[in-house]
Amino acid sequence: MPNMEQRHTSQSSLLLPHSPKNPLLIKMASGLPLRHPAQGFNASQQLIKSDRGSMLTMSDDNVMMKQIVGTHAPDGREVDVKPLLLLVEDILKRATLQIDSSLTTSQAHAEMEDKTYHVNFVSMLDALSYTIDRISSEIAYKALGGTDAHATTVSLFNMLTSYSWDAKLVLTLAAFALNYGEFWLLAQISSSNQLAKSMAILRQLPSIMEQSGPLKPRFDAINNLIKVTMDLARCVVEFKNLPPAYISNEVPALSTAMAHIPTAVYWTMRSVVACAAQITSLTTMGHEFSISTTDAWELSTLAHKLSNILDHLRKQLDTCYQYIDEKRNVESFQMLKNLFEMIHIDNMKVLKALIYAKDDIQPLIDGSSKKRVHLDVLRRKNVLLLISGLDMSTDELSILEQIYNESRHHGSRLDSQYEVVWVPIVDRSVQWSDPMKEKFESMQSSMPWFTVYHPSLIEKAVMRFIKEVWHFRNKPILVVLDPQGKVVCPNALHMMWIWGSNAFPFTSLREESLWKDETWRLELLVDGIDPVILNWIKEGKYIFLYGGDDVEWVRKFTNAARAVAQAARIPLEMVYVGKSSKREKIQRVIATITVEKLSYVWQDLTMIWFFWTRLESMLYSKIQLGKLDDHDPMMQEIKKLLSYGREGGWAVLSNGSNVVVNGHRTTVLQTLLEYDLWKEQVPVKGFDLAFRDHQGRIHDISRPCCRFDFPMTTGRIPETMKCPECNQTMEKFSTFLCCHDEVIPDELFK
């Protein structure tokens, strides 16, 4: 019969996979002599001192890590440690609650996810339970025996040689969670469960709880180390679960991280050993053991070291996620491009790719009911995607809503065949703020059509596609998809501004057809804006449409025009339509015209905005169609009017529907002031031709310059343009203008 010392020698490596977790029972099962608390105290002090010495003297981490890496010989087995780590985290967080009431478990851990109890996980746990028990016993045994932390950690690596780095770490944490969780479970239920009470007494828990005040610094140090240990473990597991289809070790961030993973795993496991040693010492010595300042410093030093490692790995992890995100975006972007080149039986694949691919939520808000709906409501319909940021003006929304409602009131033909969907584009690099949320919700609530539930549903790849392929900058566009999801017009907003619902089905073919039927007439400029002018046209009156921001010129022009009309005995009406910019200045001109009764004027600035928007849309529509023909007389007149409008003053004279003159402010006013020079021609040529001929002679002498400004936010900008006045190729400049109307220097427009 071997004596006690022989038993200790022969069974020092005995590991009982199903032995009780109480260190005292482990010590008895392993044949260790039962020590007096003082002996245990000395052994624990020896452990901590030797551990501290090893930390301070082992300066060459490379030598140490070579030893650790030398133990690593994975056999290829794959262990999904995520559910096990989740279980460990739940145990440690619930245990930690007993020490630090400020910590709270998340809902995910308060109600353990069902997947941790999935049959595959239970099966995996059966296969790993023996290893977890071995680790638990090894840690406890080495702690009681006074082995230093580094040696204990190396022994764990030797036990786990065939596992991957993340599995080594999580299995060690699971082993620690068994002992740590059992310790605090007894503390929790000992007051209500007699069995737990008896076991708690055996583990000296009552006396420990009585000393909870003095022991608090010790538990705080342990808790802090456990927290950073779990953070680092999650980070290591995240690296293991990076998708290999999108990233490999050839990526510098990943290769750098993988080179540091063994070091991270070593120091994390060593920290687990240090925490376990503290708990083991506490249960064997009870309140007789009190942590010293030096010991607390040691735990905090480990926590600090792990924090530094964690910071470094997180930076690499963030870089890896950015790389993966970019790769996925490139892939998604190419898939989108390919998708629009394919033929589909309906539009659902396209709409899901653009708005939201899954079926787990309802991604749209119905503008009429304000309820959430699925994409199915758009199946096999013409879909108009209104794409904009959160800065879409109230003027744009107001006019678009008016056109939309009119189309709904004109019977079921249009109503049943097309739907509008607002797709909000918000820069992901800008933090979503309360003002942005309020602006979005305000815009969404005001729209009568469908809207995307939230901007975050629009993926980065989709935003890239919208910007690069559909040429969206910041100005709203209206992309038209037919019932099969094919793009039939890259931006129907232009034709909608010009022709309203008459442009249905809003295809590029329809746009070309409408232009073929269009002529240079006054209705083209004012249709759908003011019925008063349409009545003047029907009555065959002469009409001066004029604009600008110079009050003195307005006075001279209107007075001269009225005098000529009286002298020539023609029925003349005048309407002031402002300017495309400088709203504050235009309001003052409107006020002057109204007070002095100079002419008829549009009081509503939205009407003025719509007039100029329609005019610009005519130019953009032609650019989009590739029909910006420098020999097209109608487009030449439109370009001249846009240029005159930017210069600051102009007038269009029509006789009923027929446009007589489209002139710069200088030539038109001079023609009126020189009426005596051409009045003799009126009876001979007629007023129209006499006016045009004299204005033409003045124009040939002065020949005012033309200018066009295309904001960079405009999707399509022509490479070259010819001047509508002299037909010469115009020079291209880059101009910077302040967004505030009132501070734009007038010199820029002269």
mmCIF file of C-alpha atoms in Angstrom, residues 193-538:
data_model
loop_
_atom_site.group_PDB
_atom_site.id
_atom_site.type_symbol
_atom_site.label_atom_id
_atom_site.label_comp_id
_atom_site.label_asym_id
_atom_site.label_seq_id
_atom_site.Cartn_x
_atom_site.Cartn_y
_atom_site.Cartn_z
ATOM 1 C CA ASN A 193 -31.843 26.066 -0.479
ATOM 2 C CA GLN A 194 -30.602 23.842 2.358
ATOM 3 C CA LEU A 195 -28.301 21.803 0.123
ATOM 4 C CA ALA A 196 -26.745 24.995 -1.232
ATOM 5 C CA LYS A 197 -26.461 26.349 2.301
ATOM 6 C CA SER A 198 -24.538 23.282 3.492
ATOM 7 C CA MET A 199 -22.245 23.386 0.475
ATOM 8 C CA ALA A 200 -21.718 27.114 0.959
ATOM 9 C CA ILE A 201 -20.634 26.496 4.542
ATOM 10 C CA LEU A 202 -18.207 23.857 3.318
ATOM 11 C CA ARG A 203 -16.748 26.415 0.883
ATOM 12 C CA GLN A 204 -16.627 29.081 3.617
ATOM 13 C CA LEU A 205 -18.985 31.343 1.683
ATOM 14 C CA PRO A 206 -20.785 32.745 4.761
ATOM 15 C CA SER A 207 -17.522 34.040 6.192
ATOM 16 C CA ILE A 208 -16.516 35.423 2.806
ATOM 17 C CA MET A 209 -19.827 37.267 2.455
ATOM 18 C CA GLU A 210 -19.392 38.691 5.933
ATOM 19 C CA GLN A 211 -16.079 40.182 4.725
ATOM 20 C CA SER A 212 -17.553 41.464 1.419
ATOM 21 C CA GLY A 213 -16.684 45.063 2.280
ATOM 22 C CA PRO A 214 -12.936 44.598 2.767
ATOM 23 C CA LEU A 215 -12.854 42.095 -0.116
ATOM 24 C CA LYS A 216 -14.549 44.467 -2.584
ATOM 25 C CA PRO A 217 -11.263 45.826 -4.073
ATOM 26 C CA ARG A 218 -10.225 42.254 -4.714
ATOM 27 C CA PHE A 219 -13.469 41.408 -6.520
ATOM 28 C CA ASP A 220 -13.357 44.686 -8.436
ATOM 29 C CA ALA A 221 -9.909 43.789 -9.755
ATOM 30 C CA ILE A 222 -11.110 40.290 -10.702
ATOM 31 C CA ASN A 223 -14.256 41.625 -12.373
ATOM 32 C CA ASN A 224 -12.313 44.155 -14.405
ATOM 33 C CA LEU A 225 -9.934 41.463 -15.601
ATOM 34 C CA ILE A 226 -12.835 39.136 -16.473
ATOM 35 C CA LYS A 227 -14.490 41.883 -18.505
ATOM 36 C CA VAL A 228 -11.468 42.657 -20.645
ATOM 37 C CA THR A 229 -10.796 38.917 -20.964
ATOM 38 C CA MET A 230 -14.277 38.376 -22.433
ATOM 39 C CA ASP A 231 -13.887 41.364 -24.737
ATOM 40 C CA LEU A 232 -10.648 39.972 -26.076
ATOM 41 C CA ALA A 233 -12.139 36.488 -26.455
ATOM 42 C CA ARG A 234 -15.010 37.869 -28.520
ATOM 43 C CA CYS A 235 -12.512 39.725 -30.695
ATOM 44 C CA VAL A 236 -10.449 36.569 -31.314
ATOM 45 C CA VAL A 237 -13.589 34.614 -32.213
ATOM 46 C CA GLU A 238 -14.643 37.384 -34.607
ATOM 47 C CA PHE A 239 -11.365 36.985 -36.486
ATOM 48 C CA LYS A 240 -11.996 33.246 -36.787
ATOM 49 C CA ASN A 241 -15.452 33.894 -38.246
ATOM 50 C CA LEU A 242 -14.422 36.412 -40.905
ATOM 51 C CA PRO A 243 -15.826 35.176 -44.243
ATOM 52 C CA PRO A 244 -12.979 33.528 -46.224
ATOM 53 C CA ALA A 245 -14.800 34.312 -49.478
ATOM 54 C CA TYR A 246 -14.051 38.011 -48.949
ATOM 55 C CA ILE A 247 -10.760 38.084 -47.048
ATOM 56 C CA SER A 248 -7.575 36.018 -46.809
ATOM 57 C CA ASN A 249 -4.272 36.130 -44.975
ATOM 58 C CA GLU A 250 -2.834 38.045 -47.904
ATOM 59 C CA VAL A 251 -4.673 41.106 -46.599
ATOM 60 C CA PRO A 252 -2.162 42.963 -44.377
ATOM 61 C CA ALA A 253 -4.660 43.728 -41.590
ATOM 62 C CA LEU A 254 -5.631 40.066 -41.239
ATOM 63 C CA SER A 255 -2.097 38.718 -41.510
ATOM 64 C CA THR A 256 -0.955 41.214 -38.867
ATOM 65 C CA ALA A 257 -3.796 40.202 -36.567
ATOM 66 C CA MET A 258 -3.224 36.469 -37.053
ATOM 67 C CA ALA A 259 0.421 36.971 -36.100
ATOM 68 C CA HIS A 260 -0.753 38.499 -32.802
ATOM 69 C CA ILE A 261 -3.546 35.987 -32.065
ATOM 70 C CA PRO A 262 -1.244 33.473 -30.261
ATOM 71 C CA THR A 263 0.005 36.255 -27.970
ATOM 72 C CA ALA A 264 -3.563 37.413 -27.319
ATOM 73 C CA VAL A 265 -4.696 33.856 -26.528
ATOM 74 C CA TYR A 266 -1.716 33.256 -24.236
ATOM 75 C CA TRP A 267 -2.253 36.372 -22.120
ATOM 76 C CA THR A 268 -5.999 35.835 -22.005
ATOM 77 C CA MET A 269 -5.619 32.258 -20.796
ATOM 78 C CA ARG A 270 -2.971 33.383 -18.329
ATOM 79 C CA SER A 271 -5.392 35.999 -16.997
ATOM 80 C CA VAL A 272 -8.015 33.275 -16.575
ATOM 81 C CA VAL A 273 -5.489 31.296 -14.542
ATOM 82 C CA ALA A 274 -4.805 34.390 -12.388
ATOM 83 C CA CYS A 275 -8.530 34.932 -11.712
ATOM 84 C CA ALA A 276 -9.015 31.243 -10.918
ATOM 85 C CA ALA A 277 -6.094 31.353 -8.505
ATOM 86 C CA GLN A 278 -7.687 34.250 -6.640
ATOM 87 C CA ILE A 279 -11.027 32.436 -6.329
ATOM 88 C CA THR A 280 -9.331 29.180 -5.298
ATOM 89 C CA SER A 281 -7.326 30.973 -2.621
ATOM 90 C CA LEU A 282 -10.453 32.656 -1.360
ATOM 91 C CA THR A 283 -12.429 29.414 -1.001
ATOM 92 C CA THR A 284 -9.563 27.581 0.684
ATOM 93 C CA MET A 285 -8.477 30.361 3.064
ATOM 94 C CA GLY A 286 -11.683 32.373 3.364
ATOM 95 C CA HIS A 287 -11.418 35.735 5.091
ATOM 96 C CA GLU A 288 -7.932 34.930 6.357
ATOM 97 C CA PHE A 289 -6.657 35.725 2.854
ATOM 98 C CA SER A 290 -6.677 39.378 1.913
ATOM 99 C CA ILE A 291 -5.324 40.717 -1.350
ATOM 100 C CA SER A 292 -2.359 43.024 -1.025
ATOM 101 C CA THR A 293 -1.766 46.241 -2.948
ATOM 102 C CA THR A 294 0.900 44.460 -4.977
ATOM 103 C CA ASP A 295 -1.467 41.634 -5.842
ATOM 104 C CA ALA A 296 -4.155 44.092 -6.952
ATOM 105 C CA TRP A 297 -1.516 45.822 -9.069
ATOM 106 C CA GLU A 298 -0.727 42.486 -10.700
ATOM 107 C CA LEU A 299 -4.322 41.902 -11.742
ATOM 108 C CA SER A 300 -4.616 45.452 -13.021
ATOM 109 C CA THR A 301 -1.342 45.000 -14.941
ATOM 110 C CA LEU A 302 -2.796 41.946 -16.667
ATOM 111 C CA ALA A 303 -5.975 43.902 -17.448
ATOM 112 C CA HIS A 304 -3.900 46.755 -18.861
ATOM 113 C CA LYS A 305 -1.847 44.370 -21.017
ATOM 114 C CA LEU A 306 -5.008 42.719 -22.364
ATOM 115 C CA SER A 307 -6.535 46.134 -23.086
ATOM 116 C CA ASN A 308 -3.516 47.106 -25.174
ATOM 117 C CA ILE A 309 -3.694 43.840 -27.109
ATOM 118 C CA LEU A 310 -7.447 44.311 -27.551
ATOM 119 C CA ASP A 311 -7.047 47.854 -28.879
ATOM 120 C CA HIS A 312 -4.523 46.679 -31.438
ATOM 121 C CA LEU A 313 -6.659 43.735 -32.578
ATOM 122 C CA ARG A 314 -9.806 45.844 -32.782
ATOM 123 C CA LYS A 315 -8.071 48.301 -35.095
ATOM 124 C CA GLN A 316 -7.060 45.417 -37.336
ATOM 125 C CA LEU A 317 -10.570 43.963 -37.084
ATOM 126 C CA ASP A 318 -12.127 47.278 -38.106
ATOM 127 C CA THR A 319 -9.776 47.417 -41.080
ATOM 128 C CA CYS A 320 -10.752 43.854 -42.001
ATOM 129 C CA TYR A 321 -14.456 44.711 -41.791
ATOM 130 C CA GLN A 322 -13.890 47.742 -44.017
ATOM 131 C CA TYR A 323 -12.071 45.556 -46.521
ATOM 132 C CA ILE A 324 -14.867 42.954 -46.448
ATOM 133 C CA ASP A 325 -17.478 45.680 -46.735
ATOM 134 C CA GLU A 326 -15.741 47.105 -49.786
ATOM 135 C CA LYS A 327 -15.458 43.664 -51.384
ATOM 136 C CA ARG A 328 -19.127 42.955 -50.724
ATOM 137 C CA ASN A 329 -20.083 46.372 -52.060
ATOM 138 C CA VAL A 330 -18.106 45.734 -55.240
ATOM 139 C CA GLU A 331 -19.770 42.348 -55.601
ATOM 140 C CA SER A 332 -23.240 43.747 -54.869
ATOM 141 C CA PHE A 333 -22.631 46.653 -57.233
ATOM 142 C CA GLN A 334 -21.681 44.291 -60.052
ATOM 143 C CA MET A 335 -24.669 42.058 -59.271
ATOM 144 C CA LEU A 336 -26.934 45.104 -59.530
ATOM 145 C CA LYS A 337 -25.455 46.035 -62.894
ATOM 146 C CA ASN A 338 -25.902 42.471 -64.111
ATOM 147 C CA LEU A 339 -29.446 42.372 -62.750
ATOM 148 C CA PHE A 340 -30.480 45.351 -64.867
ATOM 149 C CA GLU A 341 -29.057 43.676 -67.962
ATOM 150 C CA MET A 342 -31.247 40.600 -67.467
ATOM 151 C CA ILE A 343 -34.846 40.006 -68.506
ATOM 152 C CA HIS A 344 -37.335 39.380 -65.681
ATOM 153 C CA ILE A 345 -40.949 38.218 -65.581
ATOM 154 C CA ASP A 346 -41.770 40.950 -63.043
ATOM 155 C CA ASN A 347 -40.050 43.732 -61.120
ATOM 156 C CA MET A 348 -39.669 42.049 -57.728
ATOM 157 C CA LYS A 349 -36.023 40.943 -58.046
ATOM 158 C CA VAL A 350 -34.992 44.427 -59.073
ATOM 159 C CA LEU A 351 -36.999 46.172 -56.338
ATOM 160 C CA LYS A 352 -35.702 43.807 -53.657
ATOM 161 C CA ALA A 353 -32.126 44.402 -54.782
ATOM 162 C CA LEU A 354 -32.643 48.175 -54.677
ATOM 163 C CA ILE A 355 -34.744 48.574 -51.530
ATOM 164 C CA TYR A 356 -34.650 45.522 -49.241
ATOM 165 C CA ALA A 357 -33.790 41.928 -50.103
ATOM 166 C CA LYS A 358 -35.245 40.023 -47.123
ATOM 167 C CA ASP A 359 -38.849 39.248 -46.223
ATOM 168 C CA ASP A 360 -38.519 39.707 -42.466
ATOM 169 C CA ILE A 361 -39.834 43.284 -42.389
ATOM 170 C CA GLN A 362 -42.193 45.509 -44.370
ATOM 171 C CA PRO A 363 -39.817 48.013 -46.006
ATOM 172 C CA LEU A 364 -42.338 50.545 -47.331
ATOM 173 C CA ILE A 365 -44.757 53.079 -45.883
ATOM 174 C CA ASP A 366 -48.025 53.552 -47.772
ATOM 175 C CA GLY A 367 -48.447 57.306 -48.160
ATOM 176 C CA SER A 368 -52.247 57.154 -48.078
ATOM 177 C CA SER A 369 -52.719 54.915 -45.028
ATOM 178 C CA LYS A 370 -49.319 55.615 -43.372
ATOM 179 C CA LYS A 371 -49.042 51.864 -42.693
ATOM 180 C CA ARG A 372 -46.085 49.619 -43.430
ATOM 181 C CA VAL A 373 -46.410 47.331 -46.447
ATOM 182 C CA HIS A 374 -44.386 44.770 -48.388
ATOM 183 C CA LEU A 375 -42.822 45.315 -51.798
ATOM 184 C CA ASP A 376 -45.513 43.083 -53.300
ATOM 185 C CA VAL A 377 -47.789 46.142 -53.635
ATOM 186 C CA LEU A 378 -45.519 47.218 -56.517
ATOM 187 C CA ARG A 379 -45.514 43.908 -58.375
ATOM 188 C CA ARG A 380 -45.899 44.296 -62.163
ATOM 189 C CA LYS A 381 -46.499 48.034 -61.992
ATOM 190 C CA ASN A 382 -44.646 50.943 -63.504
ATOM 191 C CA VAL A 383 -42.581 52.183 -60.573
ATOM 192 C CA LEU A 384 -41.199 55.720 -60.414
ATOM 193 C CA LEU A 385 -38.302 55.837 -57.954
ATOM 194 C CA LEU A 386 -38.069 59.358 -56.534
ATOM 195 C CA ILE A 387 -34.439 59.488 -55.397
ATOM 196 C CA SER A 388 -33.325 62.426 -53.262
ATOM 197 C CA GLY A 389 -31.548 63.494 -50.109
ATOM 198 C CA LEU A 390 -33.258 65.135 -47.148
ATOM 199 C CA ASP A 391 -32.833 68.581 -48.695
ATOM 200 C CA MET A 392 -35.572 68.259 -51.294
ATOM 201 C CA SER A 393 -37.304 71.647 -51.388
ATOM 202 C CA THR A 394 -40.922 72.252 -50.421
ATOM 203 C CA ASP A 395 -41.434 73.722 -53.915
ATOM 204 C CA GLU A 396 -40.387 70.453 -55.533
ATOM 205 C CA LEU A 397 -42.538 68.390 -53.195
ATOM 206 C CA SER A 398 -45.523 70.698 -53.620
ATOM 207 C CA ILE A 399 -45.508 70.642 -57.432
ATOM 208 C CA LEU A 400 -44.781 66.911 -57.597
ATOM 209 C CA GLU A 401 -47.646 66.200 -55.209
ATOM 210 C CA GLN A 402 -49.953 68.365 -57.326
ATOM 211 C CA ILE A 403 -49.044 66.436 -60.495
ATOM 212 C CA TYR A 404 -49.366 63.118 -58.663
ATOM 213 C CA ASN A 405 -52.820 63.954 -57.281
ATOM 214 C CA GLU A 406 -54.027 65.230 -60.662
ATOM 215 C CA SER A 407 -53.042 61.937 -62.276
ATOM 216 C CA ARG A 408 -55.011 60.105 -59.588
ATOM 217 C CA HIS A 409 -58.112 62.171 -60.267
ATOM 218 C CA HIS A 410 -58.075 61.498 -64.016
ATOM 219 C CA GLY A 411 -59.508 58.034 -63.718
ATOM 220 C CA SER A 412 -58.158 54.554 -63.122
ATOM 221 C CA ARG A 413 -56.050 54.349 -66.293
ATOM 222 C CA LEU A 414 -52.999 55.977 -64.695
ATOM 223 C CA ASP A 415 -53.878 55.207 -61.099
ATOM 224 C CA SER A 416 -53.628 51.440 -61.543
ATOM 225 C CA GLN A 417 -50.505 51.435 -63.685
ATOM 226 C CA TYR A 418 -47.835 53.419 -61.874
ATOM 227 C CA GLU A 419 -46.676 54.054 -58.337
ATOM 228 C CA VAL A 420 -44.128 56.491 -56.921
ATOM 229 C CA VAL A 421 -41.631 55.364 -54.266
ATOM 230 C CA TRP A 422 -39.379 57.792 -52.399
ATOM 231 C CA VAL A 423 -35.863 56.391 -51.953
ATOM 232 C CA PRO A 424 -34.003 58.610 -49.424
ATOM 233 C CA ILE A 425 -30.228 58.765 -49.889
ATOM 234 C CA VAL A 426 -28.334 59.720 -46.730
ATOM 235 C CA ASP A 427 -24.549 59.812 -46.411
ATOM 236 C CA ARG A 428 -23.549 56.925 -44.119
ATOM 237 C CA SER A 429 -20.461 58.810 -42.939
ATOM 238 C CA VAL A 430 -22.702 61.447 -41.332
ATOM 239 C CA GLN A 431 -24.049 60.433 -37.945
ATOM 240 C CA TRP A 432 -27.833 60.102 -37.884
ATOM 241 C CA SER A 433 -28.982 62.971 -35.665
ATOM 242 C CA ASP A 434 -32.284 64.112 -34.179
ATOM 243 C CA PRO A 435 -32.624 67.027 -36.657
ATOM 244 C CA MET A 436 -32.046 64.583 -39.546
ATOM 245 C CA LYS A 437 -34.623 62.217 -38.095
ATOM 246 C CA GLU A 438 -37.156 65.027 -37.724
ATOM 247 C CA LYS A 439 -36.502 66.233 -41.287
ATOM 248 C CA PHE A 440 -36.884 62.714 -42.677
ATOM 249 C CA GLU A 441 -40.089 62.013 -40.764
ATOM 250 C CA SER A 442 -41.538 65.384 -41.793
ATOM 251 C CA MET A 443 -40.839 64.699 -45.472
ATOM 252 C CA GLN A 444 -42.107 61.138 -45.223
ATOM 253 C CA SER A 445 -45.370 62.135 -43.546
ATOM 254 C CA SER A 446 -46.068 64.774 -46.205
ATOM 255 C CA MET A 447 -45.715 62.396 -49.165
ATOM 256 C CA PRO A 448 -48.913 60.787 -50.547
ATOM 257 C CA TRP A 449 -46.969 58.031 -52.347
ATOM 258 C CA PHE A 450 -44.932 55.085 -51.064
ATOM 259 C CA THR A 451 -41.729 55.784 -49.149
ATOM 260 C CA VAL A 452 -38.866 53.590 -47.934
ATOM 261 C CA TYR A 453 -39.345 52.999 -44.200
ATOM 262 C CA HIS A 454 -35.879 54.248 -43.230
ATOM 263 C CA PRO A 455 -32.748 55.418 -45.119
ATOM 264 C CA SER A 456 -30.649 52.719 -43.416
ATOM 265 C CA LEU A 457 -32.410 50.075 -45.551
ATOM 266 C CA ILE A 458 -30.622 51.373 -48.637
ATOM 267 C CA GLU A 459 -27.317 49.520 -48.909
ATOM 268 C CA LYS A 460 -24.006 51.188 -49.780
ATOM 269 C CA ALA A 461 -23.750 49.268 -53.048
ATOM 270 C CA VAL A 462 -27.198 50.523 -54.045
ATOM 271 C CA MET A 463 -26.190 54.118 -53.285
ATOM 272 C CA ARG A 464 -23.053 53.670 -55.379
ATOM 273 C CA PHE A 465 -25.140 52.251 -58.231
ATOM 274 C CA ILE A 466 -27.592 55.156 -58.028
ATOM 275 C CA LYS A 467 -24.753 57.676 -58.111
ATOM 276 C CA GLU A 468 -22.530 56.084 -60.733
ATOM 277 C CA VAL A 469 -25.022 54.448 -63.088
ATOM 278 C CA TRP A 470 -28.056 56.697 -62.629
ATOM 279 C CA HIS A 471 -25.946 59.873 -62.214
ATOM 280 C CA PHE A 472 -27.575 60.980 -58.970
ATOM 281 C CA ARG A 473 -25.681 63.763 -57.231
ATOM 282 C CA ASN A 474 -27.828 65.770 -54.843
ATOM 283 C CA LYS A 475 -30.631 67.029 -57.052
ATOM 284 C CA PRO A 476 -33.699 64.713 -57.074
ATOM 285 C CA ILE A 477 -34.151 62.299 -59.963
ATOM 286 C CA LEU A 478 -37.125 60.140 -60.967
ATOM 287 C CA VAL A 479 -36.007 56.776 -62.354
ATOM 288 C CA VAL A 480 -38.761 54.872 -64.165
ATOM 289 C CA LEU A 481 -38.951 51.075 -64.069
ATOM 290 C CA ASP A 482 -41.422 49.201 -66.248
ATOM 291 C CA PRO A 483 -43.484 46.252 -64.880
ATOM 292 C CA GLN A 484 -40.509 43.927 -65.554
ATOM 293 C CA GLY A 485 -38.064 46.157 -63.651
ATOM 294 C CA LYS A 486 -36.326 47.535 -66.742
ATOM 295 C CA VAL A 487 -35.168 51.166 -66.687
ATOM 296 C CA VAL A 488 -37.228 52.937 -69.339
ATOM 297 C CA CYS A 489 -36.164 56.453 -68.331
ATOM 298 C CA PRO A 490 -33.106 57.427 -66.265
ATOM 299 C CA ASN A 491 -34.809 60.598 -65.017
ATOM 300 C CA ALA A 492 -38.461 61.385 -65.756
ATOM 301 C CA LEU A 493 -38.506 64.416 -63.487
ATOM 302 C CA HIS A 494 -37.756 66.688 -66.444
ATOM 303 C CA MET A 495 -40.689 65.481 -68.530
ATOM 304 C CA MET A 496 -42.940 65.459 -65.473
ATOM 305 C CA TRP A 497 -42.124 69.134 -64.838
ATOM 306 C CA ILE A 498 -42.733 69.961 -68.511
ATOM 307 C CA TRP A 499 -45.790 67.841 -69.383
ATOM 308 C CA GLY A 500 -47.092 66.529 -66.057
ATOM 309 C CA SER A 501 -49.106 63.290 -66.131
ATOM 310 C CA ASN A 502 -49.443 63.646 -69.918
ATOM 311 C CA ALA A 503 -45.946 62.175 -70.064
ATOM 312 C CA PHE A 504 -47.224 58.765 -68.843
ATOM 313 C CA PRO A 505 -45.815 56.099 -69.054
ATOM 314 C CA PHE A 506 -42.737 58.323 -68.506
ATOM 315 C CA THR A 507 -40.442 56.458 -70.879
ATOM 316 C CA SER A 508 -37.647 57.975 -72.935
ATOM 317 C CA LEU A 509 -39.620 57.006 -76.050
ATOM 318 C CA ARG A 510 -42.585 58.991 -74.758
ATOM 319 C CA GLU A 511 -40.255 61.910 -74.017
ATOM 320 C CA GLU A 512 -38.951 61.910 -77.590
ATOM 321 C CA SER A 513 -42.494 61.701 -78.927
ATOM 322 C CA LEU A 514 -43.614 64.704 -76.872
ATOM 323 C CA TRP A 515 -40.690 66.790 -78.148
ATOM 324 C CA LYS A 516 -41.558 65.942 -81.759
ATOM 325 C CA ASP A 517 -45.035 67.401 -81.223
ATOM 326 C CA GLU A 518 -43.728 70.506 -79.403
ATOM 327 C CA THR A 519 -43.171 73.957 -80.957
ATOM 328 C CA TRP A 520 -41.722 77.258 -79.766
ATOM 329 C CA ARG A 521 -44.861 78.889 -78.343
ATOM 330 C CA LEU A 522 -45.871 80.658 -75.181
ATOM 331 C CA GLU A 523 -47.824 77.637 -73.831
ATOM 332 C CA LEU A 524 -44.544 75.707 -73.674
ATOM 333 C CA LEU A 525 -43.264 78.248 -71.149
ATOM 334 C CA VAL A 526 -46.342 78.710 -68.931
ATOM 335 C CA ASP A 527 -48.494 75.595 -69.356
ATOM 336 C CA GLY A 528 -49.751 74.236 -66.060
ATOM 337 C CA ILE A 529 -48.623 77.297 -64.085
ATOM 338 C CA ASP A 530 -51.121 80.128 -64.576
ATOM 339 C CA PRO A 531 -54.551 79.833 -66.280
ATOM 340 C CA VAL A 532 -54.764 83.647 -66.492
ATOM 341 C CA ILE A 533 -52.044 83.724 -69.156
ATOM 342 C CA LEU A 534 -53.702 80.855 -71.026
ATOM 343 C CA ASN A 535 -56.887 82.943 -71.185
ATOM 344 C CA TRP A 536 -54.913 85.911 -72.588
ATOM 345 C CA ILE A 537 -53.524 83.589 -75.246
ATOM 346 C CA LYS A 538 -57.024 82.436 -76.204
#
